[in-house]
mmCIF file of C-alpha atoms in Angstrom:
data_model
loop_
_atom_site.group_PDB
_atom_site.id
_atom_site.type_symbol
_atom_site.label_atom_id
_atom_site.label_comp_id
_atom_site.label_asym_id
_atom_site.label_seq_id
_atom_site.Cartn_x
_atom_site.Cartn_y
_atom_site.Cartn_z
ATOM 1 C CA UNK A 82 80.864 118.596 74.877
ATOM 2 C CA UNK A 83 83.327 119.416 77.622
ATOM 3 C CA UNK A 84 83.643 117.349 80.799
ATOM 4 C CA UNK A 85 84.884 118.734 84.063
ATOM 5 C CA UNK A 86 86.236 116.575 86.836
ATOM 6 C CA UNK A 87 86.081 117.916 90.347
ATOM 7 C CA UNK A 88 88.113 116.028 92.904
ATOM 8 C CA UNK A 89 86.757 116.118 96.415
ATOM 9 C CA UNK A 90 89.399 115.913 99.106
ATOM 10 C CA UNK A 91 88.681 113.264 101.709
ATOM 11 C CA UNK A 92 88.122 114.881 105.079
ATOM 12 C CA UNK A 93 90.464 114.124 107.930
ATOM 13 C CA UNK A 94 87.646 112.370 109.770
ATOM 14 C CA UNK A 95 86.849 110.150 106.753
ATOM 15 C CA UNK A 96 90.520 109.291 106.328
ATOM 16 C CA UNK A 97 90.890 108.492 110.034
ATOM 17 C CA UNK A 98 87.809 106.256 110.001
ATOM 18 C CA UNK A 99 89.130 104.439 106.946
ATOM 19 C CA UNK A 100 92.554 103.903 108.516
ATOM 20 C CA UNK A 101 91.012 102.654 111.767
ATOM 21 C CA UNK A 102 88.908 100.162 109.811
ATOM 22 C CA UNK A 103 91.949 99.057 107.805
ATOM 23 C CA UNK A 104 93.963 98.653 111.005
ATOM 24 C CA UNK A 105 91.329 96.389 112.518
ATOM 25 C CA UNK A 106 91.128 94.282 109.355
ATOM 26 C CA UNK A 107 94.906 94.058 109.177
ATOM 27 C CA UNK A 108 95.140 93.023 112.845
ATOM 28 C CA UNK A 109 92.456 90.359 112.352
ATOM 29 C CA UNK A 110 94.269 89.039 109.289
ATOM 30 C CA UNK A 111 97.549 88.858 111.199
ATOM 31 C CA UNK A 112 95.867 87.145 114.138
ATOM 32 C CA UNK A 113 94.521 84.449 111.772
ATOM 33 C CA UNK A 114 98.012 83.343 110.850
ATOM 34 C CA UNK A 115 100.031 86.262 109.611
ATOM 35 C CA UNK A 116 103.781 86.069 109.895
ATOM 36 C CA UNK A 117 105.300 87.058 113.208
ATOM 37 C CA UNK A 118 108.379 89.240 112.768
ATOM 38 C CA UNK A 119 111.728 87.947 113.963
ATOM 39 C CA UNK A 120 114.256 89.669 116.150
ATOM 40 C CA UNK A 121 113.591 92.688 118.318
ATOM 41 C CA UNK A 122 110.137 93.342 116.871
ATOM 42 C CA UNK A 123 108.756 89.966 117.940
ATOM 43 C CA UNK A 124 107.913 91.332 121.398
ATOM 44 C CA UNK A 125 106.176 94.391 119.922
ATOM 45 C CA UNK A 126 103.951 92.375 117.593
ATOM 46 C CA UNK A 127 101.024 91.511 119.892
ATOM 47 C CA UNK A 128 100.905 94.977 121.550
ATOM 48 C CA UNK A 129 100.870 96.533 118.052
ATOM 49 C CA UNK A 130 97.954 94.321 116.981
ATOM 50 C CA UNK A 131 96.103 95.207 120.198
ATOM 51 C CA UNK A 132 96.564 98.927 119.525
ATOM 52 C CA UNK A 133 95.331 98.503 115.953
ATOM 53 C CA UNK A 134 92.287 96.571 117.205
ATOM 54 C CA UNK A 135 91.473 99.388 119.622
ATOM 55 C CA UNK A 136 91.795 102.080 116.937
ATOM 56 C CA UNK A 137 95.157 103.458 118.095
ATOM 57 C CA UNK A 138 96.720 103.662 114.634
ATOM 58 C CA UNK A 139 99.280 106.470 114.868
ATOM 59 C CA UNK A 140 101.488 105.233 117.704
ATOM 60 C CA UNK A 141 105.103 105.637 116.575
ATOM 61 C CA UNK A 142 106.130 102.577 118.605
ATOM 62 C CA UNK A 143 104.456 100.503 115.891
ATOM 63 C CA UNK A 144 106.448 101.854 112.934
ATOM 64 C CA UNK A 145 109.392 99.439 113.113
ATOM 65 C CA UNK A 146 107.178 96.454 113.894
ATOM 66 C CA UNK A 147 104.859 97.241 110.987
ATOM 67 C CA UNK A 148 107.869 97.375 108.656
ATOM 68 C CA UNK A 149 109.108 94.057 110.072
ATOM 69 C CA UNK A 150 105.721 92.487 109.362
ATOM 70 C CA UNK A 151 105.996 93.762 105.785
ATOM 71 C CA UNK A 152 109.415 92.156 105.399
ATOM 72 C CA UNK A 153 108.048 88.892 106.793
ATOM 73 C CA UNK A 154 105.141 89.022 104.338
ATOM 74 C CA UNK A 155 107.563 89.626 101.475
ATOM 75 C CA UNK A 156 109.662 86.660 102.607
ATOM 76 C CA UNK A 157 106.558 84.437 102.579
ATOM 77 C CA UNK A 158 105.863 85.390 98.975
ATOM 78 C CA UNK A 159 109.512 85.014 97.966
ATOM 79 C CA UNK A 160 109.594 81.436 99.315
ATOM 80 C CA UNK A 161 106.830 80.506 96.888
ATOM 81 C CA UNK A 162 107.811 82.578 93.829
ATOM 82 C CA UNK A 163 111.174 84.382 93.977
ATOM 83 C CA UNK A 164 110.891 87.986 92.788
ATOM 84 C CA UNK A 165 107.094 88.165 92.961
ATOM 85 C CA UNK A 166 106.934 90.287 96.137
ATOM 86 C CA UNK A 167 108.469 93.281 94.342
ATOM 87 C CA UNK A 168 106.060 92.797 91.455
ATOM 88 C CA UNK A 169 103.144 92.817 93.914
ATOM 89 C CA UNK A 170 104.366 96.030 95.546
ATOM 90 C CA UNK A 171 105.238 97.926 92.370
ATOM 91 C CA UNK A 172 102.886 96.683 89.654
ATOM 92 C CA UNK A 173 99.206 95.907 89.225
ATOM 93 C CA UNK A 174 98.686 92.247 90.057
ATOM 94 C CA UNK A 175 94.930 92.462 90.500
ATOM 95 C CA UNK A 176 94.296 90.344 87.410
ATOM 96 C CA UNK A 177 96.913 87.675 88.112
ATOM 97 C CA UNK A 178 95.474 84.173 88.067
ATOM 98 C CA UNK A 179 96.607 81.886 90.873
ATOM 99 C CA UNK A 180 96.941 78.126 90.820
ATOM 100 C CA UNK A 181 98.461 78.228 94.293
ATOM 101 C CA UNK A 182 95.985 79.278 97.005
ATOM 102 C CA UNK A 183 98.803 79.949 99.482
ATOM 103 C CA UNK A 184 100.430 82.387 97.039
ATOM 104 C CA UNK A 185 97.098 84.131 96.530
ATOM 105 C CA UNK A 186 96.615 84.422 100.317
ATOM 106 C CA UNK A 187 100.152 85.814 100.728
ATOM 107 C CA UNK A 188 99.619 88.286 97.873
ATOM 108 C CA UNK A 189 96.380 89.525 99.423
ATOM 109 C CA UNK A 190 98.012 89.990 102.838
ATOM 110 C CA UNK A 191 100.958 91.849 101.327
ATOM 111 C CA UNK A 192 98.581 94.138 99.418
ATOM 112 C CA UNK A 193 96.543 94.715 102.580
ATOM 113 C CA UNK A 194 99.740 95.604 104.465
ATOM 114 C CA UNK A 195 100.848 98.021 101.740
ATOM 115 C CA UNK A 196 97.440 99.729 101.507
ATOM 116 C CA UNK A 197 97.189 100.086 105.278
ATOM 117 C CA UNK A 198 100.752 101.389 105.594
ATOM 118 C CA UNK A 199 100.183 104.015 102.889
ATOM 119 C CA UNK A 200 96.826 105.154 104.331
ATOM 120 C CA UNK A 201 98.346 105.353 107.822
ATOM 121 C CA UNK A 202 101.170 107.488 106.453
ATOM 122 C CA UNK A 203 98.692 109.825 104.711
ATOM 123 C CA UNK A 204 96.701 110.185 107.925
ATOM 124 C CA UNK A 205 99.818 110.918 109.947
ATOM 125 C CA UNK A 206 100.873 113.584 107.413
ATOM 126 C CA UNK A 207 97.444 115.230 107.452
ATOM 127 C CA UNK A 208 97.361 115.272 111.271
ATOM 128 C CA UNK A 209 100.827 116.838 111.392
ATOM 129 C CA UNK A 210 99.885 119.399 108.740
ATOM 130 C CA UNK A 211 96.773 120.376 110.684
ATOM 131 C CA UNK A 212 98.834 120.726 113.873
ATOM 132 C CA UNK A 213 101.465 122.781 112.056
ATOM 133 C CA UNK A 214 98.869 125.137 110.614
ATOM 134 C CA UNK A 215 97.109 125.391 113.970
ATOM 135 C CA UNK A 216 100.375 126.422 115.628
ATOM 136 C CA UNK A 217 100.859 129.320 113.213
#
């Protein structure tokens, strides 16, 4: 018996709806006690969360602040277990067992940030590709 796998490409609308939902969840998570970035991005933090809440997910003003939030999330993890943030970002930690609830919370937020950031990047690329092809 031969099996055939057909991969269905997610439509741009489905991807956008998913990213908007992820942005809202990420903003809610940050509002419930996520780390606030230091330095220049501190002032951009609340406006970024407001844009994410409203569904404005592709604003380039949010790029640096989103990266700063990621660094802050990594620092939170590193304070608890040095070196674990890179493991979270580059390996499968879905079956890790946690004795420390704070570490588990930090891991989940870092994973949420990474998933949102990657989906947002895919959406931005698809929108740009569509625009490029439309201009031809």
